[in-house]
């Protein structure tokens, strides 16, 4: 951890309609149930207008994420709505700025998990989750999913995958189902517990090889 700060799990998300933000809040509750602190952070939209700018602090909701928020986290939960089976451009843009963290090995050996939301049940949830895993694997993070020991994973008729938490927005609703909430909290708790265990048994932060 940097600058003497308390260990925390970064819950980083981008949300347009509020569904992914609601998931992030439930994941944070899961993290805190494990005894680890959660730090909620969001991302601004990417504008095609090069003259456009946003206030440095959102008018409501979580603050915008900084590279240092990511650098000093003990673990990461990262979420984005689906965009043609991929993560949204604001998340991709943020990750493209993390080369220094890769060079430093700042994220190597830290646990991470991903979450997503889509308007249709088969709208690319799994591929979006996997697309978010790829850069985290390059950073040397330890990817965790949701095990089938979580009963909600086989019971759900809405969102929920072994690759990460998900939400089926059903045409735009941001309300989460009971199973989606349960699985979000379970995944948050899992990352919190993994981060706590890894702090007791640190993993080497050396970079294993060039991408």
PDB file of C-alpha atoms in Angstrom:
ATOM      1  CA  UNK A   1       0.000   0.000   0.000  1.00  0.00           C
ATOM      2  CA  UNK A   2       1.208   3.508  -0.785  1.00  0.00           C
ATOM      3  CA  UNK A   3       1.530   6.559   1.410  1.00  0.00           C
ATOM      4  CA  UNK A   4       0.539   4.760   4.616  1.00  0.00           C
ATOM      5  CA  UNK A   5      -3.069   4.309   3.491  1.00  0.00           C
ATOM      6  CA  UNK A   6      -5.405   1.594   4.759  1.00  0.00           C
ATOM      7  CA  UNK A   7      -5.778  -1.472   2.517  1.00  0.00           C
ATOM      8  CA  UNK A   8      -8.776  -1.186   0.194  1.00  0.00           C
ATOM      9  CA  UNK A   9     -10.431  -2.886  -2.746  1.00  0.00           C
ATOM     10  CA  UNK A  10     -10.976  -0.525  -5.680  1.00  0.00           C
ATOM     11  CA  UNK A  11     -14.487  -0.891  -7.128  1.00  0.00           C
ATOM     12  CA  UNK A  12     -14.042   0.799 -10.496  1.00  0.00           C
ATOM     13  CA  UNK A  13     -16.970   1.165 -12.879  1.00  0.00           C
ATOM     14  CA  UNK A  14     -18.448   3.049 -15.804  1.00  0.00           C
ATOM     15  CA  UNK A  15     -22.239   3.422 -15.923  1.00  0.00           C
ATOM     16  CA  UNK A  16     -24.641   5.183 -18.274  1.00  0.00           C
ATOM     17  CA  UNK A  17     -28.106   4.217 -16.995  1.00  0.00           C
ATOM     18  CA  UNK A  18     -27.270   3.416 -13.372  1.00  0.00           C
ATOM     19  CA  UNK A  19     -27.346  -0.389 -13.524  1.00  0.00           C
ATOM     20  CA  UNK A  20     -23.586  -0.886 -13.376  1.00  0.00           C
ATOM     21  CA  UNK A  21     -23.379   1.711 -10.583  1.00  0.00           C
ATOM     22  CA  UNK A  22     -25.958  -0.251  -8.565  1.00  0.00           C
ATOM     23  CA  UNK A  23     -23.922  -3.404  -9.058  1.00  0.00           C
ATOM     24  CA  UNK A  24     -20.802  -1.573  -7.889  1.00  0.00           C
ATOM     25  CA  UNK A  25     -22.581  -0.545  -4.676  1.00  0.00           C
ATOM     26  CA  UNK A  26     -23.572  -4.160  -3.947  1.00  0.00           C
ATOM     27  CA  UNK A  27     -20.059  -5.397  -4.709  1.00  0.00           C
ATOM     28  CA  UNK A  28     -18.715  -2.789  -2.277  1.00  0.00           C
ATOM     29  CA  UNK A  29     -21.092  -4.081   0.404  1.00  0.00           C
ATOM     30  CA  UNK A  30     -19.716  -7.555  -0.203  1.00  0.00           C
ATOM     31  CA  UNK A  31     -16.149  -6.306   0.115  1.00  0.00           C
ATOM     32  CA  UNK A  32     -16.900  -4.621   3.413  1.00  0.00           C
ATOM     33  CA  UNK A  33     -18.623  -7.743   4.756  1.00  0.00           C
ATOM     34  CA  UNK A  34     -15.218  -9.444   4.431  1.00  0.00           C
ATOM     35  CA  UNK A  35     -13.579  -6.866   6.687  1.00  0.00           C
ATOM     36  CA  UNK A  36     -11.796  -5.066   3.839  1.00  0.00           C
ATOM     37  CA  UNK A  37     -12.518  -1.437   2.895  1.00  0.00           C
ATOM     38  CA  UNK A  38     -14.080  -0.646  -0.494  1.00  0.00           C
ATOM     39  CA  UNK A  39     -13.231   2.453  -2.545  1.00  0.00           C
ATOM     40  CA  UNK A  40     -15.915   3.282  -5.146  1.00  0.00           C
ATOM     41  CA  UNK A  41     -14.660   5.131  -8.210  1.00  0.00           C
ATOM     42  CA  UNK A  42     -16.218   5.862 -11.603  1.00  0.00           C
ATOM     43  CA  UNK A  43     -15.018   7.144 -14.988  1.00  0.00           C
ATOM     44  CA  UNK A  44     -16.104  10.082 -17.165  1.00  0.00           C
ATOM     45  CA  UNK A  45     -17.511   9.565 -20.645  1.00  0.00           C
ATOM     46  CA  UNK A  46     -15.185   9.826 -23.631  1.00  0.00           C
ATOM     47  CA  UNK A  47     -16.232  12.697 -25.915  1.00  0.00           C
ATOM     48  CA  UNK A  48     -15.602  12.857 -29.687  1.00  0.00           C
ATOM     49  CA  UNK A  49     -15.449  16.655 -29.278  1.00  0.00           C
ATOM     50  CA  UNK A  50     -11.819  17.485 -28.496  1.00  0.00           C
ATOM     51  CA  UNK A  51     -12.909  20.796 -26.960  1.00  0.00           C
ATOM     52  CA  UNK A  52     -15.372  19.184 -24.563  1.00  0.00           C
ATOM     53  CA  UNK A  53     -14.438  18.904 -20.904  1.00  0.00           C
ATOM     54  CA  UNK A  54     -16.071  17.729 -17.702  1.00  0.00           C
ATOM     55  CA  UNK A  55     -15.795  19.046 -14.169  1.00  0.00           C
ATOM     56  CA  UNK A  56     -12.949  17.326 -12.274  1.00  0.00           C
ATOM     57  CA  UNK A  57     -15.474  15.990  -9.743  1.00  0.00           C
ATOM     58  CA  UNK A  58     -18.858  14.459 -10.748  1.00  0.00           C
ATOM     59  CA  UNK A  59     -21.960  16.332  -9.625  1.00  0.00           C
ATOM     60  CA  UNK A  60     -23.217  13.153  -7.941  1.00  0.00           C
ATOM     61  CA  UNK A  61     -22.082   9.617  -7.239  1.00  0.00           C
ATOM     62  CA  UNK A  62     -18.549   8.306  -6.819  1.00  0.00           C
ATOM     63  CA  UNK A  63     -15.477  10.431  -7.621  1.00  0.00           C
ATOM     64  CA  UNK A  64     -13.554   9.835 -10.829  1.00  0.00           C
ATOM     65  CA  UNK A  65     -10.804   7.250 -10.572  1.00  0.00           C
ATOM     66  CA  UNK A  66      -7.142   8.236 -10.673  1.00  0.00           C
ATOM     67  CA  UNK A  67      -4.172   6.096 -11.645  1.00  0.00           C
ATOM     68  CA  UNK A  68      -3.025   6.241  -8.010  1.00  0.00           C
ATOM     69  CA  UNK A  69      -6.378   4.789  -6.883  1.00  0.00           C
ATOM     70  CA  UNK A  70      -5.527   1.777  -9.031  1.00  0.00           C
ATOM     71  CA  UNK A  71      -1.809   1.731  -8.187  1.00  0.00           C
ATOM     72  CA  UNK A  72      -2.340   1.464  -4.418  1.00  0.00           C
ATOM     73  CA  UNK A  73      -5.342  -0.884  -4.276  1.00  0.00           C
ATOM     74  CA  UNK A  74      -5.083  -4.301  -2.600  1.00  0.00           C
ATOM     75  CA  UNK A  75      -7.518  -5.750  -5.142  1.00  0.00           C
ATOM     76  CA  UNK A  76      -9.798  -4.676  -7.969  1.00  0.00           C
ATOM     77  CA  UNK A  77     -13.436  -5.089  -8.971  1.00  0.00           C
ATOM     78  CA  UNK A  78     -13.968  -3.584 -12.433  1.00  0.00           C
ATOM     79  CA  UNK A  79     -17.289  -3.140 -14.224  1.00  0.00           C
ATOM     80  CA  UNK A  80     -18.648  -1.853 -17.510  1.00  0.00           C
ATOM     81  CA  UNK A  81     -21.859  -2.193 -19.505  1.00  0.00           C
ATOM     82  CA  UNK A  82     -21.607  -4.241 -22.685  1.00  0.00           C
ATOM     83  CA  UNK A  83     -20.722  -2.473 -25.935  1.00  0.00           C
ATOM     84  CA  UNK A  84     -21.072  -4.930 -28.830  1.00  0.00           C
ATOM     85  CA  UNK A  85     -19.675  -7.691 -26.632  1.00  0.00           C
ATOM     86  CA  UNK A  86     -16.828  -5.555 -25.315  1.00  0.00           C
ATOM     87  CA  UNK A  87     -16.155  -3.115 -22.487  1.00  0.00           C
ATOM     88  CA  UNK A  88     -17.260   0.505 -22.963  1.00  0.00           C
ATOM     89  CA  UNK A  89     -14.740   2.971 -24.396  1.00  0.00           C
ATOM     90  CA  UNK A  90     -14.248   4.977 -21.143  1.00  0.00           C
ATOM     91  CA  UNK A  91     -12.972   1.827 -19.421  1.00  0.00           C
ATOM     92  CA  UNK A  92     -10.764   0.958 -22.373  1.00  0.00           C
ATOM     93  CA  UNK A  93      -9.417   4.539 -22.435  1.00  0.00           C
ATOM     94  CA  UNK A  94      -8.582   4.423 -18.734  1.00  0.00           C
ATOM     95  CA  UNK A  95      -6.794   1.090 -19.031  1.00  0.00           C
ATOM     96  CA  UNK A  96      -4.783   2.394 -21.978  1.00  0.00           C
ATOM     97  CA  UNK A  97      -3.221   4.908 -19.562  1.00  0.00           C
ATOM     98  CA  UNK A  98      -1.867   2.254 -17.181  1.00  0.00           C
ATOM     99  CA  UNK A  99       1.428   1.415 -18.931  1.00  0.00           C
ATOM    100  CA  UNK A 100       3.421   2.891 -16.038  1.00  0.00           C
ATOM    101  CA  UNK A 101       1.691   0.496 -13.642  1.00  0.00           C
ATOM    102  CA  UNK A 102       2.685  -2.407 -15.899  1.00  0.00           C
ATOM    103  CA  UNK A 103       6.288  -1.223 -15.975  1.00  0.00           C
ATOM    104  CA  UNK A 104       6.291  -0.903 -12.178  1.00  0.00           C
ATOM    105  CA  UNK A 105       4.540  -4.243 -11.641  1.00  0.00           C
ATOM    106  CA  UNK A 106       2.160  -2.374  -9.334  1.00  0.00           C
ATOM    107  CA  UNK A 107      -0.781  -4.746  -9.852  1.00  0.00           C
ATOM    108  CA  UNK A 108       1.085  -8.041 -10.072  1.00  0.00           C
ATOM    109  CA  UNK A 109      -0.220 -10.645  -7.638  1.00  0.00           C
ATOM    110  CA  UNK A 110      -3.322  -8.680  -6.632  1.00  0.00           C
ATOM    111  CA  UNK A 111      -6.792 -10.288  -6.951  1.00  0.00           C
ATOM    112  CA  UNK A 112      -9.314  -8.934  -9.445  1.00  0.00           C
ATOM    113  CA  UNK A 113     -12.811  -9.687 -10.703  1.00  0.00           C
ATOM    114  CA  UNK A 114     -15.131  -8.141 -13.272  1.00  0.00           C
ATOM    115  CA  UNK A 115     -18.837  -7.325 -13.639  1.00  0.00           C
ATOM    116  CA  UNK A 116     -21.169  -6.121 -16.387  1.00  0.00           C
ATOM    117  CA  UNK A 117     -24.722  -5.242 -17.403  1.00  0.00           C
ATOM    118  CA  UNK A 118     -26.601  -5.692 -20.672  1.00  0.00           C
ATOM    119  CA  UNK A 119     -30.088  -4.878 -21.979  1.00  0.00           C
ATOM    120  CA  UNK A 120     -30.601  -8.378 -23.381  1.00  0.00           C
ATOM    121  CA  UNK A 121     -29.852 -11.690 -21.677  1.00  0.00           C
ATOM    122  CA  UNK A 122     -27.627 -12.840 -24.539  1.00  0.00           C
ATOM    123  CA  UNK A 123     -26.204  -9.387 -25.238  1.00  0.00           C
ATOM    124  CA  UNK A 124     -22.533 -10.259 -24.828  1.00  0.00           C
ATOM    125  CA  UNK A 125     -22.169 -10.471 -21.051  1.00  0.00           C
ATOM    126  CA  UNK A 126     -19.568 -13.243 -21.101  1.00  0.00           C
ATOM    127  CA  UNK A 127     -17.444 -11.705 -23.855  1.00  0.00           C
ATOM    128  CA  UNK A 128     -17.546  -8.324 -22.114  1.00  0.00           C
ATOM    129  CA  UNK A 129     -16.362  -9.902 -18.882  1.00  0.00           C
ATOM    130  CA  UNK A 130     -13.547 -11.701 -20.686  1.00  0.00           C
ATOM    131  CA  UNK A 131     -12.564  -8.511 -22.552  1.00  0.00           C
ATOM    132  CA  UNK A 132     -12.031  -6.807 -19.190  1.00  0.00           C
ATOM    133  CA  UNK A 133      -9.961  -9.720 -17.893  1.00  0.00           C
ATOM    134  CA  UNK A 134      -7.385  -9.532 -20.688  1.00  0.00           C
ATOM    135  CA  UNK A 135      -5.591  -6.306 -19.684  1.00  0.00           C
ATOM    136  CA  UNK A 136      -5.714  -7.379 -16.037  1.00  0.00           C
ATOM    137  CA  UNK A 137      -3.946 -10.617 -16.957  1.00  0.00           C
ATOM    138  CA  UNK A 138      -1.255  -8.564 -18.697  1.00  0.00           C
ATOM    139  CA  UNK A 139      -0.864  -6.662 -15.431  1.00  0.00           C
ATOM    140  CA  UNK A 140      -0.258  -9.958 -13.632  1.00  0.00           C
ATOM    141  CA  UNK A 141      -3.446  -9.803 -11.578  1.00  0.00           C
ATOM    142  CA  UNK A 142      -5.049 -12.959 -10.166  1.00  0.00           C
ATOM    143  CA  UNK A 143      -8.495 -13.294 -11.755  1.00  0.00           C
ATOM    144  CA  UNK A 144     -11.337 -14.709  -9.671  1.00  0.00           C
ATOM    145  CA  UNK A 145     -14.828 -15.621 -10.836  1.00  0.00           C
ATOM    146  CA  UNK A 146     -17.927 -16.831  -9.023  1.00  0.00           C
ATOM    147  CA  UNK A 147     -17.787 -20.527  -8.008  1.00  0.00           C
ATOM    148  CA  UNK A 148     -20.790 -22.811  -8.447  1.00  0.00           C
ATOM    149  CA  UNK A 149     -20.805 -23.275  -4.692  1.00  0.00           C
ATOM    150  CA  UNK A 150     -22.794 -20.020  -4.784  1.00  0.00           C
ATOM    151  CA  UNK A 151     -26.362 -21.316  -5.072  1.00  0.00           C
ATOM    152  CA  UNK A 152     -27.542 -18.179  -6.851  1.00  0.00           C
ATOM    153  CA  UNK A 153     -25.419 -19.074  -9.860  1.00  0.00           C
ATOM    154  CA  UNK A 154     -27.578 -22.099 -10.739  1.00  0.00           C
ATOM    155  CA  UNK A 155     -30.824 -20.565  -9.470  1.00  0.00           C
ATOM    156  CA  UNK A 156     -30.737 -17.231 -11.310  1.00  0.00           C
ATOM    157  CA  UNK A 157     -33.102 -16.430 -14.189  1.00  0.00           C
ATOM    158  CA  UNK A 158     -31.535 -13.000 -14.647  1.00  0.00           C
ATOM    159  CA  UNK A 159     -27.814 -12.144 -14.497  1.00  0.00           C
ATOM    160  CA  UNK A 160     -24.938 -14.098 -13.015  1.00  0.00           C
ATOM    161  CA  UNK A 161     -22.055 -15.984 -14.627  1.00  0.00           C
ATOM    162  CA  UNK A 162     -19.033 -17.955 -13.401  1.00  0.00           C
ATOM    163  CA  UNK A 163     -16.863 -15.343 -15.159  1.00  0.00           C
ATOM    164  CA  UNK A 164     -18.135 -12.511 -12.957  1.00  0.00           C
ATOM    165  CA  UNK A 165     -21.249 -10.769 -11.707  1.00  0.00           C
ATOM    166  CA  UNK A 166     -23.765  -9.553 -14.298  1.00  0.00           C
ATOM    167  CA  UNK A 167     -27.158  -7.875 -14.602  1.00  0.00           C
ATOM    168  CA  UNK A 168     -29.895  -8.289 -17.186  1.00  0.00           C
ATOM    169  CA  UNK A 169     -31.428  -4.836 -17.573  1.00  0.00           C
ATOM    170  CA  UNK A 170     -34.486  -6.142 -19.503  1.00  0.00           C
ATOM    171  CA  UNK A 171     -34.845  -3.170 -21.803  1.00  0.00           C
ATOM    172  CA  UNK A 172     -33.442  -0.508 -19.512  1.00  0.00           C
ATOM    173  CA  UNK A 173     -34.416  -1.220 -15.896  1.00  0.00           C
ATOM    174  CA  UNK A 174     -31.555  -0.707 -13.465  1.00  0.00           C
ATOM    175  CA  UNK A 175     -33.199  -2.615 -10.595  1.00  0.00           C
ATOM    176  CA  UNK A 176     -31.185  -5.686  -9.608  1.00  0.00           C
ATOM    177  CA  UNK A 177     -32.807  -9.048  -8.931  1.00  0.00           C
ATOM    178  CA  UNK A 178     -32.306 -10.759  -5.577  1.00  0.00           C
ATOM    179  CA  UNK A 179     -29.968 -13.315  -7.177  1.00  0.00           C
ATOM    180  CA  UNK A 180     -27.942 -10.579  -8.885  1.00  0.00           C
ATOM    181  CA  UNK A 181     -27.548  -8.778  -5.552  1.00  0.00           C
ATOM    182  CA  UNK A 182     -26.531 -11.997  -3.793  1.00  0.00           C
ATOM    183  CA  UNK A 183     -23.935 -12.819  -6.455  1.00  0.00           C
ATOM    184  CA  UNK A 184     -22.525  -9.277  -6.465  1.00  0.00           C
ATOM    185  CA  UNK A 185     -22.070  -9.382  -2.720  1.00  0.00           C
ATOM    186  CA  UNK A 186     -20.550 -12.866  -2.880  1.00  0.00           C
ATOM    187  CA  UNK A 187     -18.010 -11.758  -5.491  1.00  0.00           C
ATOM    188  CA  UNK A 188     -17.138  -8.636  -3.512  1.00  0.00           C
ATOM    189  CA  UNK A 189     -16.621 -10.709  -0.370  1.00  0.00           C
ATOM    190  CA  UNK A 190     -14.474 -13.192  -2.303  1.00  0.00           C
ATOM    191  CA  UNK A 191     -12.101 -10.501  -3.566  1.00  0.00           C
ATOM    192  CA  UNK A 192     -11.930  -8.949  -0.108  1.00  0.00           C
ATOM    193  CA  UNK A 193     -11.026 -12.287   1.483  1.00  0.00           C
ATOM    194  CA  UNK A 194      -8.476 -13.089  -1.225  1.00  0.00           C
ATOM    195  CA  UNK A 195      -6.820  -9.702  -0.815  1.00  0.00           C
ATOM    196  CA  UNK A 196      -6.645 -10.188   2.945  1.00  0.00           C
ATOM    197  CA  UNK A 197      -5.101 -13.633   2.559  1.00  0.00           C
ATOM    198  CA  UNK A 198      -2.582 -12.427  -0.022  1.00  0.00           C
ATOM    199  CA  UNK A 199      -1.490  -9.602   2.260  1.00  0.00           C
ATOM    200  CA  UNK A 200      -0.551 -12.276   4.781  1.00  0.00           C
ATOM    201  CA  UNK A 201       1.370 -14.185   2.082  1.00  0.00           C
ATOM    202  CA  UNK A 202       2.664 -11.558  -0.393  1.00  0.00           C
ATOM    203  CA  UNK A 203       3.158 -12.530  -4.032  1.00  0.00           C
ATOM    204  CA  UNK A 204       6.301 -11.363  -5.847  1.00  0.00           C
ATOM    205  CA  UNK A 205       5.643  -8.169  -7.851  1.00  0.00           C
ATOM    206  CA  UNK A 206       8.309  -8.807 -10.479  1.00  0.00           C
ATOM    207  CA  UNK A 207       7.236  -8.584 -14.114  1.00  0.00           C
ATOM    208  CA  UNK A 208       7.283 -12.017 -15.685  1.00  0.00           C
ATOM    209  CA  UNK A 209       7.811 -10.967 -19.300  1.00  0.00           C
ATOM    210  CA  UNK A 210       7.005  -8.478 -22.021  1.00  0.00           C
ATOM    211  CA  UNK A 211       3.507  -8.439 -23.538  1.00  0.00           C
TER     212      UNK A 211
END
